[in-house]
Amino acid sequence: MGYLLCASWLVLLLASCRAAPAHSPVIILPGEACVCLTCNACPSDARSNNNISCYSGLAGSVLEAKLNRTEVPSILCSKQHDWEVEWLSLKAALRPQCLLDELTITYDPATKSYHNQEGIQIRPYDFGGLGGIYSIDPDLPGFTATYKPIIEKLKDAGYTENQDLFGAPYDFRLAGDGLESSGHFDKLRALIEHAVKANGGKPAVLVAHSMGCLVSLYFITRQSADWRQALFTYLKGLVTISAPWEGSITALKGSISGDNFDIPRVPHDLLRPIQSTAPAGPWLFPTPDIWQDKVVVQTQGGDQYTTKDIEQMLRDLHLLQQADVYEVTRDLTYPVPLLDLQVYCLYGYGVETDEGYLYAVDHFNDSVPPAPSNTQRGDGDGTVNLASLQACTKLGPQVVVKTYRGAEHTEILTNDAAVADLLNILTEDFRTVPSLLQRFGEMLPTFRTQGW
């Protein structure tokens, strides 16, 4: 789940102003670093704008924690405190042993449930506002900006926080099933309904980035039959940015040896305690559809693993919890289903992206292996492989694809061409969804019985 620690989900809800109901509301779910819901105030020319809702992906959301513990791993760690920013304040970053321990999740395979460490409560910061997505550390917005550039562009275009622009950060450690069982999707659904109602009943457009695209997809397909039947009352379309539809090879490295994102002087395995236990990691492992029998991980001793061997690889590494979680999460959004919405897919390409790893060990065991001794690379956005990005077309014939040569996975959020296209999509009407797409909606229950 290496790249997840720099991924985020942004959901933008754009709704037209009551004074100019001609335009349809738009909901945007950007992926990396943040979640935000937005609705635009009416400009002086009475031009209609869409509602925007933003969702952050892994590590892009600000998380806060409340502690009431009896034991801690170090005297530097707090035993008790009220709600305060956990991910990622400067205070927390200066005590990494405490931070990693407090963010650890355990999984109960008997009940298929996830739990924080005893005495720890964790929740998204400023849900509904922009504080949980604007920057990683709310106290240092100038140095830790995540969705700040996009948010400022939207504000320049006339959007106003808590009026037609809202944030929806989430616990990026969890996969879709964990977010669902934690009640997060209930809050998201309520936020969407509130944004639509507050903006004259116009349906929203979701805009998501990276892992947030999978969260958005899972959220839509897991709604009740009644909500799906009224889908077009709430949602007009989906805009995805840098979506890992078929997973990413890079996600494997975080679980195997840890991923320091090539930051100098940071040990490669510093974040591995979280990367090798968080359920979000296995959700983003590469799927067999694209890589099939291609060897993606091998050891110097001759062991080879394809995407069909991932569970065995995890057990060879003695990552038993993640192996159990992988059995549950690998099919949450796989195979990619038809989606009953207008969809835009924005992504970069032409950037070297990991496609396979060689480890200088004879065999995997319970020891943390060193960083890969050799890495095979191919095309993609530097994090997600091109074939996975291109899988957005599997969502249906209504998909519109926009690509950007040289745009990296996260940097695309500041790419001039991509941001301009995003703003154009959000401030213009979505096309009317054809009757064919309406019929796709009636098929959703069938998809859910085939792995959903």
Short mmCIF file of C-alpha atoms in Angstrom, two decimals:
data_model
loop_
_atom_site.label_atom_id
_atom_site.label_comp_id
_atom_site.label_asym_id
_atom_site.label_seq_id
_atom_site.Cartn_x
_atom_site.Cartn_y
_atom_site.Cartn_z
CA MET A 1 0.00 0.00 0.00
CA GLY A 2 3.04 2.18 -0.45
CA TYR A 3 1.56 4.70 -2.80
CA LEU A 4 -1.60 4.88 -0.74
CA LEU A 5 0.24 6.88 1.87
CA CYS A 6 0.40 9.74 -0.58
CA ALA A 7 -3.02 9.16 -2.14
CA SER A 8 -6.23 10.87 -1.34
CA TRP A 9 -9.82 11.08 -2.33
CA LEU A 10 -11.57 14.28 -3.25
CA VAL A 11 -15.30 14.42 -3.76
CA LEU A 12 -16.74 17.65 -5.09
CA LEU A 13 -20.45 18.37 -5.09
CA LEU A 14 -21.37 21.16 -7.46
CA ALA A 15 -24.95 22.37 -7.46
CA SER A 16 -26.51 25.10 -9.50
CA CYS A 17 -27.77 28.21 -7.80
CA ARG A 18 -31.47 28.45 -7.14
CA ALA A 19 -31.58 31.69 -9.10
CA ALA A 20 -30.44 29.95 -12.26
CA PRO A 21 -31.75 26.35 -12.25
CA ALA A 22 -31.01 25.76 -15.94
CA HIS A 23 -27.70 24.05 -15.24
CA SER A 24 -27.42 20.62 -13.66
CA PRO A 25 -25.56 20.23 -10.32
CA VAL A 26 -22.22 18.42 -10.45
CA ILE A 27 -20.54 16.18 -7.82
CA ILE A 28 -16.78 15.80 -8.09
CA LEU A 29 -14.72 13.18 -6.25
CA PRO A 30 -11.00 14.00 -6.56
CA GLY A 31 -8.75 11.30 -5.21
CA GLU A 32 -5.39 12.33 -3.70
CA ALA A 33 -4.97 14.06 -0.40
CA CYS A 34 -8.41 15.33 0.40
CA VAL A 35 -12.16 15.16 0.35
CA CYS A 36 -14.34 18.17 -0.05
CA LEU A 37 -17.94 18.90 -0.87
CA THR A 38 -18.60 22.17 -2.55
CA CYS A 39 -21.54 24.18 -3.75
CA ASN A 40 -21.08 27.48 -5.53
CA ALA A 41 -22.73 30.77 -4.64
CA CYS A 42 -24.48 32.52 -7.49
CA PRO A 43 -22.19 34.90 -9.35
CA SER A 44 -23.44 38.35 -10.29
CA ASP A 45 -24.35 37.18 -13.77
CA ALA A 46 -26.63 34.52 -12.25
CA ARG A 47 -24.61 31.78 -13.97
CA SER A 48 -25.53 28.38 -12.54
CA ASN A 49 -22.78 26.42 -10.81
CA ASN A 50 -22.64 22.82 -9.67
CA ASN A 51 -22.34 21.47 -6.11
CA ILE A 52 -18.94 20.03 -5.27
CA SER A 53 -18.02 17.34 -2.80
CA CYS A 54 -14.38 16.38 -2.21
CA TYR A 55 -13.03 13.11 -0.80
CA SER A 56 -9.44 12.44 0.16
CA GLY A 57 -7.55 9.20 -0.30
CA LEU A 58 -5.05 7.45 1.91
CA ALA A 59 -2.96 9.89 3.91
CA GLY A 60 -4.63 12.79 2.15
CA SER A 61 -7.27 13.16 4.85
CA VAL A 62 -6.45 14.76 8.16
CA LEU A 63 -7.22 12.36 11.04
CA GLU A 64 -7.66 13.23 14.70
CA ALA A 65 -7.36 10.92 17.69
CA LYS A 66 -8.64 10.69 21.27
CA LEU A 67 -6.59 8.58 23.68
CA ASN A 68 -7.41 6.79 26.92
CA ARG A 69 -4.68 4.14 27.16
CA THR A 70 -3.13 2.18 29.99
CA GLU A 71 0.01 1.11 28.11
CA VAL A 72 2.16 2.86 25.52
CA PRO A 73 5.29 1.72 23.61
CA SER A 74 7.44 4.64 24.79
CA ILE A 75 7.59 7.25 27.52
CA LEU A 76 7.32 9.80 24.70
CA CYS A 77 3.82 8.59 23.88
CA SER A 78 0.70 10.08 25.45
CA LYS A 79 -1.70 7.90 27.38
CA GLN A 80 -4.58 10.33 27.47
CA HIS A 81 -5.68 13.40 25.55
CA ASP A 82 -8.85 14.77 24.02
CA TRP A 83 -9.38 15.05 20.26
CA GLU A 84 -6.33 16.46 18.48
CA VAL A 85 -4.78 16.11 15.03
CA GLU A 86 -3.00 12.76 14.62
CA TRP A 87 -2.22 12.66 10.89
CA LEU A 88 -0.24 14.58 10.33
CA SER A 89 0.67 17.27 12.82
CA LEU A 90 4.26 18.32 13.43
CA LYS A 91 3.91 17.08 17.01
CA ALA A 92 2.88 13.60 15.82
CA ALA A 93 5.58 13.47 13.15
CA LEU A 94 8.27 14.11 15.76
CA ARG A 95 7.34 10.90 17.61
CA PRO A 96 7.01 8.32 14.81
CA GLN A 97 7.05 5.31 17.16
CA CYS A 98 3.94 6.62 18.90
CA LEU A 99 2.24 7.65 15.65
CA LEU A 100 2.71 4.26 13.98
CA ASP A 101 1.47 2.43 17.07
CA GLU A 102 -1.61 4.63 17.38
CA LEU A 103 -2.53 4.17 13.71
CA THR A 104 -2.23 0.37 13.77
CA ILE A 105 -5.40 -1.54 12.90
CA THR A 106 -6.23 -5.11 13.89
CA TYR A 107 -8.54 -7.42 11.96
CA ASP A 108 -10.82 -10.14 13.33
CA PRO A 109 -11.34 -12.74 10.56
CA ALA A 110 -14.14 -14.43 12.51
CA THR A 111 -16.31 -11.31 12.43
CA LYS A 112 -14.58 -9.64 9.47
CA SER A 113 -14.28 -6.48 11.52
CA TYR A 114 -11.55 -3.89 12.04
CA HIS A 115 -10.45 -2.35 15.32
CA ASN A 116 -8.14 0.38 16.57
CA GLN A 117 -5.69 -0.28 19.37
CA GLU A 118 -7.37 -0.42 22.79
CA GLY A 119 -8.08 3.03 24.18
CA ILE A 120 -7.74 4.81 20.82
CA GLN A 121 -10.48 6.53 18.84
CA ILE A 122 -9.73 7.94 15.38
CA ARG A 123 -11.97 9.99 13.12
CA PRO A 124 -11.66 12.34 10.11
CA TYR A 125 -11.00 15.97 10.99
CA ASP A 126 -13.57 18.67 10.10
CA PHE A 127 -15.95 16.43 8.14
CA GLY A 128 -18.12 18.65 5.96
CA GLY A 129 -15.65 21.55 6.04
CA LEU A 130 -12.40 22.04 4.16
CA GLY A 131 -10.02 21.80 7.12
CA GLY A 132 -9.53 18.07 6.68
CA ILE A 133 -8.44 18.29 3.05
CA TYR A 134 -6.84 21.70 2.54
CA SER A 135 -3.49 20.62 4.02
CA ILE A 136 -2.09 17.62 5.89
CA ASP A 137 -1.32 19.75 8.96
CA PRO A 138 -4.06 22.34 9.54
CA ASP A 139 -1.57 24.42 11.55
CA LEU A 140 0.90 24.56 8.64
CA PRO A 141 -1.25 25.02 5.50
CA GLY A 142 1.50 26.79 3.61
CA PHE A 143 3.95 23.90 3.96
CA THR A 144 1.64 20.86 3.86
CA ALA A 145 -0.90 21.83 1.20
CA THR A 146 -2.79 18.99 -0.46
CA TYR A 147 -5.94 20.17 -2.23
CA LYS A 148 -5.21 23.82 -1.56
CA PRO A 149 -4.47 24.65 -5.25
CA ILE A 150 -7.74 23.16 -6.51
CA ILE A 151 -9.78 24.63 -3.66
CA GLU A 152 -8.37 28.10 -4.30
CA LYS A 153 -9.15 27.79 -8.02
CA LEU A 154 -12.73 26.83 -7.15
CA LYS A 155 -13.04 29.76 -4.78
CA ASP A 156 -11.74 32.05 -7.50
CA ALA A 157 -14.49 30.65 -9.71
CA GLY A 158 -17.08 31.67 -7.10
CA TYR A 159 -17.42 28.66 -4.84
CA THR A 160 -17.87 29.21 -1.11
CA GLU A 161 -17.00 26.85 1.75
CA ASN A 162 -20.03 25.32 3.49
CA GLN A 163 -22.30 26.95 0.94
CA ASP A 164 -21.50 25.09 -2.24
CA LEU A 165 -18.12 23.67 -1.30
CA PHE A 166 -17.77 20.98 1.36
CA GLY A 167 -15.09 18.55 2.56
CA ALA A 168 -15.49 14.86 3.36
CA PRO A 169 -12.22 13.41 4.73
CA TYR A 170 -12.19 9.72 5.68
CA ASP A 171 -10.06 7.15 7.49
CA PHE A 172 -7.62 6.30 4.71
CA ARG A 173 -6.38 3.18 6.51
CA LEU A 174 -9.62 1.36 5.68
CA ALA A 175 -10.84 -0.24 2.48
CA GLY A 176 -14.42 0.12 1.29
CA ASP A 177 -15.85 -2.53 3.59
CA GLY A 178 -14.29 -0.95 6.67
CA LEU A 179 -15.54 2.50 5.71
CA GLU A 180 -19.00 1.03 5.23
CA SER A 181 -19.09 -0.76 8.59
CA SER A 182 -17.72 2.32 10.39
CA GLY A 183 -20.72 4.38 9.26
CA HIS A 184 -18.68 6.65 7.04
CA PHE A 185 -20.86 6.11 3.98
CA ASP A 186 -23.95 7.01 5.98
CA LYS A 187 -22.34 10.37 6.72
CA LEU A 188 -21.30 10.81 3.10
CA ARG A 189 -24.77 10.00 1.85
CA ALA A 190 -26.27 12.50 4.30
CA LEU A 191 -23.77 15.14 3.19
CA ILE A 192 -24.63 14.59 -0.48
CA GLU A 193 -28.36 14.78 0.25
CA HIS A 194 -27.81 17.95 2.27
CA ALA A 195 -25.78 19.57 -0.53
CA VAL A 196 -28.40 18.69 -3.13
CA LYS A 197 -31.28 19.98 -0.99
CA ALA A 198 -29.41 23.16 -0.05
CA ASN A 199 -28.80 23.92 -3.73
CA GLY A 200 -32.27 23.67 -5.15
CA GLY A 201 -32.46 19.92 -5.60
CA LYS A 202 -29.80 19.68 -8.28
CA PRO A 203 -27.97 16.31 -8.36
CA ALA A 204 -24.25 16.37 -7.61
CA VAL A 205 -21.19 15.30 -9.58
CA LEU A 206 -18.53 13.24 -7.79
CA VAL A 207 -14.87 14.01 -8.45
CA ALA A 208 -12.35 11.54 -7.03
CA HIS A 209 -8.60 11.10 -7.10
CA SER A 210 -6.52 7.91 -6.75
CA MET A 211 -7.89 5.58 -4.05
CA GLY A 212 -10.82 7.96 -3.72
CA CYS A 213 -12.05 6.74 -7.10
CA LEU A 214 -12.42 3.21 -5.70
CA VAL A 215 -14.09 4.58 -2.56
CA SER A 216 -16.54 6.50 -4.73
CA LEU A 217 -17.23 3.47 -6.90
CA TYR A 218 -17.79 1.23 -3.89
CA PHE A 219 -20.03 3.83 -2.24
CA ILE A 220 -22.27 4.16 -5.30
CA THR A 221 -22.69 0.44 -5.89
CA ARG A 222 -23.36 -0.37 -2.22
CA GLN A 223 -26.31 1.95 -1.75
CA SER A 224 -29.79 0.57 -1.08
CA ALA A 225 -32.10 -0.35 -3.94
CA ASP A 226 -34.28 2.68 -3.18
CA TRP A 227 -31.29 5.07 -3.25
CA ARG A 228 -29.96 3.56 -6.48
CA GLN A 229 -33.41 3.81 -8.04
CA ALA A 230 -33.35 7.51 -7.24
CA LEU A 231 -29.64 7.76 -8.18
CA PHE A 232 -30.13 10.60 -10.64
CA THR A 233 -31.87 12.62 -7.93
CA TYR A 234 -28.57 12.79 -6.06
CA LEU A 235 -25.77 12.19 -8.56
CA LYS A 236 -25.31 13.47 -12.08
CA GLY A 237 -21.88 12.07 -12.82
CA LEU A 238 -18.40 11.06 -11.72
CA VAL A 239 -15.02 12.63 -12.49
CA THR A 240 -12.00 10.48 -11.64
CA ILE A 241 -8.34 11.53 -11.50
CA SER A 242 -5.42 9.05 -11.50
CA ALA A 243 -7.70 6.12 -10.65
CA PRO A 244 -6.13 2.70 -9.87
CA TRP A 245 -9.06 0.74 -11.31
CA GLU A 246 -7.03 -2.48 -11.57
CA GLY A 247 -4.66 -1.74 -8.69
CA SER A 248 -0.98 -0.83 -8.78
CA ILE A 249 2.26 -2.79 -8.61
CA THR A 250 3.67 -0.05 -6.35
CA ALA A 251 1.17 -0.97 -3.63
CA LEU A 252 2.95 -4.32 -3.19
CA LYS A 253 6.25 -2.73 -2.18
CA GLY A 254 4.78 -1.08 0.90
CA SER A 255 3.67 -4.42 2.32
CA ILE A 256 6.78 -6.38 1.34
CA SER A 257 9.63 -4.07 2.34
CA GLY A 258 8.04 -0.71 3.07
CA ASP A 259 7.93 2.37 0.86
CA ASN A 260 9.64 5.61 1.84
CA PHE A 261 8.55 7.30 -1.42
CA ASP A 262 12.25 7.88 -2.26
CA ILE A 263 12.59 10.47 0.48
CA PRO A 264 16.32 10.84 1.30
CA ARG A 265 17.54 9.63 4.70
CA VAL A 266 14.15 8.06 5.53
CA PRO A 267 14.50 4.28 6.18
CA HIS A 268 12.69 2.27 3.53
CA ASP A 269 10.77 0.32 6.17
CA LEU A 270 9.82 3.22 8.47
CA LEU A 271 6.14 3.11 7.47
CA ARG A 272 5.94 -0.64 6.92
CA PRO A 273 4.13 -1.29 10.25
CA ILE A 274 1.18 0.63 8.83
CA GLN A 275 1.65 -0.30 5.18
CA SER A 276 1.70 -4.03 5.98
CA THR A 277 -1.40 -3.99 8.20
CA ALA A 278 -3.81 -1.34 6.88
CA PRO A 279 -6.72 -2.86 4.90
CA ALA A 280 -6.44 -0.15 2.23
CA GLY A 281 -3.20 -1.72 0.98
CA PRO A 282 -4.57 -5.05 -0.28
CA TRP A 283 -7.51 -3.23 -1.84
CA LEU A 284 -5.02 -1.55 -4.18
CA PHE A 285 -2.94 -4.60 -5.03
CA PRO A 286 -2.78 -5.34 -8.79
CA THR A 287 -5.52 -7.54 -10.20
CA PRO A 288 -5.04 -10.66 -12.35
CA ASP A 289 -7.04 -9.18 -15.24
CA ILE A 290 -4.19 -7.01 -16.45
CA TRP A 291 -1.05 -8.82 -15.29
CA GLN A 292 -2.35 -12.40 -15.50
CA ASP A 293 0.69 -14.73 -15.33
CA LYS A 294 3.36 -12.01 -15.40
CA VAL A 295 5.86 -12.34 -12.54
CA VAL A 296 5.65 -9.11 -10.51
CA VAL A 297 7.76 -10.09 -7.49
CA GLN A 298 10.70 -12.49 -7.29
CA THR A 299 13.49 -13.34 -4.90
CA GLN A 300 17.15 -13.95 -5.55
CA GLY A 301 16.57 -17.56 -4.52
CA GLY A 302 14.21 -18.09 -7.44
CA ASP A 303 10.76 -17.68 -5.83
CA GLN A 304 8.35 -16.01 -8.23
CA TYR A 305 4.96 -14.46 -7.59
CA THR A 306 2.31 -13.39 -10.07
CA THR A 307 -0.82 -11.43 -9.15
CA LYS A 308 -2.50 -14.81 -8.65
CA ASP A 309 0.04 -15.64 -5.93
CA ILE A 310 -0.32 -12.52 -3.77
CA GLU A 311 -2.05 -14.24 -0.87
CA GLN A 312 0.67 -16.90 -0.73
CA MET A 313 3.35 -14.23 -0.90
CA LEU A 314 1.81 -12.45 2.11
CA ARG A 315 1.77 -15.70 4.07
CA ASP A 316 5.40 -16.38 3.11
CA LEU A 317 6.19 -12.95 4.58
CA HIS A 318 4.23 -13.93 7.72
CA LEU A 319 1.83 -11.04 7.07
CA LEU A 320 -1.08 -13.22 8.14
CA GLN A 321 -3.47 -10.38 8.96
CA GLN A 322 -2.99 -8.77 5.58
CA ALA A 323 -3.40 -12.14 3.88
CA ASP A 324 -6.76 -12.55 5.60
CA VAL A 325 -7.76 -9.00 4.69
CA TYR A 326 -6.74 -9.55 1.08
CA GLU A 327 -9.27 -12.39 0.80
CA VAL A 328 -12.00 -9.88 1.68
CA THR A 329 -10.87 -6.70 -0.07
CA ARG A 330 -9.61 -7.99 -3.41
CA ASP A 331 -13.11 -8.25 -4.88
CA LEU A 332 -14.65 -5.09 -3.42
CA THR A 333 -14.39 -3.21 -6.72
CA TYR A 334 -13.16 -6.02 -8.95
CA PRO A 335 -14.03 -6.79 -11.66
CA VAL A 336 -14.68 -3.19 -12.69
CA PRO A 337 -18.47 -2.92 -13.17
CA LEU A 338 -20.59 -0.90 -15.53
CA LEU A 339 -21.57 2.34 -13.85
CA ASP A 340 -24.89 4.08 -14.40
CA LEU A 341 -23.44 7.60 -14.56
CA GLN A 342 -21.68 9.94 -16.94
CA VAL A 343 -17.97 9.43 -16.20
CA TYR A 344 -14.86 11.48 -16.93
CA CYS A 345 -11.41 9.91 -16.49
CA LEU A 346 -8.40 12.21 -16.19
CA TYR A 347 -4.91 10.73 -15.83
CA GLY A 348 -1.27 11.21 -16.70
CA TYR A 349 1.06 8.92 -18.64
CA GLY A 350 4.60 8.82 -19.95
CA VAL A 351 6.12 8.59 -16.47
CA GLU A 352 8.29 5.63 -15.44
CA THR A 353 6.19 3.40 -13.16
CA ASP A 354 7.14 0.27 -11.22
CA GLU A 355 6.11 -3.00 -12.88
CA GLY A 356 8.07 -5.59 -10.91
CA TYR A 357 10.53 -6.12 -8.05
CA LEU A 358 13.53 -8.33 -7.39
CA TYR A 359 14.53 -8.85 -3.75
CA ALA A 360 18.05 -9.89 -2.76
CA VAL A 361 16.93 -12.65 -0.39
CA ASP A 362 16.71 -16.38 -0.99
CA HIS A 363 13.17 -16.65 0.32
CA PHE A 364 10.68 -14.45 2.14
CA ASN A 365 10.24 -15.10 5.86
CA ASP A 366 9.19 -13.17 8.96
CA SER A 367 12.14 -10.77 8.59
CA VAL A 368 11.65 -7.47 6.78
CA PRO A 369 13.45 -7.78 3.44
CA PRO A 370 15.68 -4.97 2.20
CA ALA A 371 14.43 -2.54 -0.40
CA PRO A 372 14.19 -4.07 -3.91
CA SER A 373 17.59 -4.66 -5.48
CA ASN A 374 16.14 -4.21 -8.95
CA THR A 375 12.92 -2.63 -10.24
CA GLN A 376 11.34 -3.16 -13.64
CA ARG A 377 9.54 -0.11 -14.98
CA GLY A 378 6.99 0.69 -17.64
CA ASP A 379 4.46 3.38 -18.53
CA GLY A 380 2.03 5.02 -16.13
CA ASP A 381 1.79 8.08 -13.91
CA GLY A 382 4.65 7.13 -11.62
CA THR A 383 2.35 5.33 -9.19
CA VAL A 384 -0.45 3.66 -11.16
CA ASN A 385 0.36 1.55 -14.21
CA LEU A 386 -1.06 2.73 -17.53
CA ALA A 387 -3.15 -0.40 -18.08
CA SER A 388 -4.87 0.16 -14.74
CA LEU A 389 -5.55 3.83 -15.53
CA GLN A 390 -6.98 2.86 -18.92
CA ALA A 391 -9.40 0.39 -17.32
CA CYS A 392 -11.80 3.28 -16.70
CA THR A 393 -13.34 2.48 -20.07
CA LYS A 394 -14.77 -0.68 -18.49
CA LEU A 395 -17.23 1.52 -16.60
CA GLY A 396 -19.30 1.86 -19.77
CA PRO A 397 -19.66 3.58 -23.16
CA GLN A 398 -20.44 6.92 -21.50
CA VAL A 399 -16.84 7.35 -20.30
CA VAL A 400 -14.91 10.39 -21.54
CA VAL A 401 -11.10 10.08 -21.26
CA LYS A 402 -8.65 12.98 -20.98
CA THR A 403 -4.90 12.26 -20.74
CA TYR A 404 -1.84 14.38 -19.94
CA ARG A 405 1.66 13.36 -21.02
CA GLY A 406 4.18 13.64 -18.19
CA ALA A 407 1.56 14.34 -15.50
CA GLU A 408 2.58 12.47 -12.35
CA HIS A 409 0.07 10.77 -10.05
CA THR A 410 -0.14 13.58 -7.47
CA GLU A 411 1.31 16.47 -9.45
CA ILE A 412 -1.62 16.21 -11.87
CA LEU A 413 -3.58 18.13 -9.23
CA THR A 414 -1.48 21.18 -10.11
CA ASN A 415 -1.12 20.44 -13.84
CA ASP A 416 -2.43 23.51 -15.69
CA ALA A 417 -4.17 21.56 -18.45
CA ALA A 418 -5.74 19.02 -16.07
CA VAL A 419 -6.94 21.68 -13.62
CA ALA A 420 -8.39 23.73 -16.48
CA ASP A 421 -10.26 20.69 -17.78
CA LEU A 422 -11.49 19.89 -14.28
CA LEU A 423 -12.83 23.40 -13.76
CA ASN A 424 -14.51 23.35 -17.17
CA ILE A 425 -16.19 20.05 -16.36
CA LEU A 426 -17.39 21.31 -12.99
CA THR A 427 -18.71 24.64 -14.20
CA GLU A 428 -20.44 23.33 -17.32
CA ASP A 429 -23.48 21.10 -17.56
CA PHE A 430 -23.03 17.36 -17.72
CA ARG A 431 -24.71 15.79 -20.70
CA THR A 432 -28.11 14.29 -20.18
CA VAL A 433 -27.59 10.62 -19.36
CA PRO A 434 -29.04 8.55 -22.20
CA SER A 435 -31.75 6.00 -21.60
CA LEU A 436 -29.22 3.23 -22.19
CA LEU A 437 -27.39 4.28 -19.02
CA GLN A 438 -30.68 4.33 -17.15
CA ARG A 439 -31.07 0.67 -18.03
CA PHE A 440 -27.56 -0.05 -16.71
CA GLY A 441 -28.80 1.08 -13.30
CA GLU A 442 -31.35 -1.70 -13.26
CA MET A 443 -28.50 -4.18 -13.72
CA LEU A 444 -26.51 -3.09 -10.64
CA PRO A 445 -27.98 -5.76 -8.32
CA THR A 446 -26.71 -8.37 -10.79
CA PHE A 447 -23.18 -6.98 -10.60
CA ARG A 448 -23.30 -7.14 -6.81
CA THR A 449 -24.08 -10.85 -6.87
CA GLN A 450 -20.99 -11.38 -9.03
CA GLY A 451 -18.43 -10.18 -6.53
CA TRP A 452 -19.98 -7.01 -5.19
#
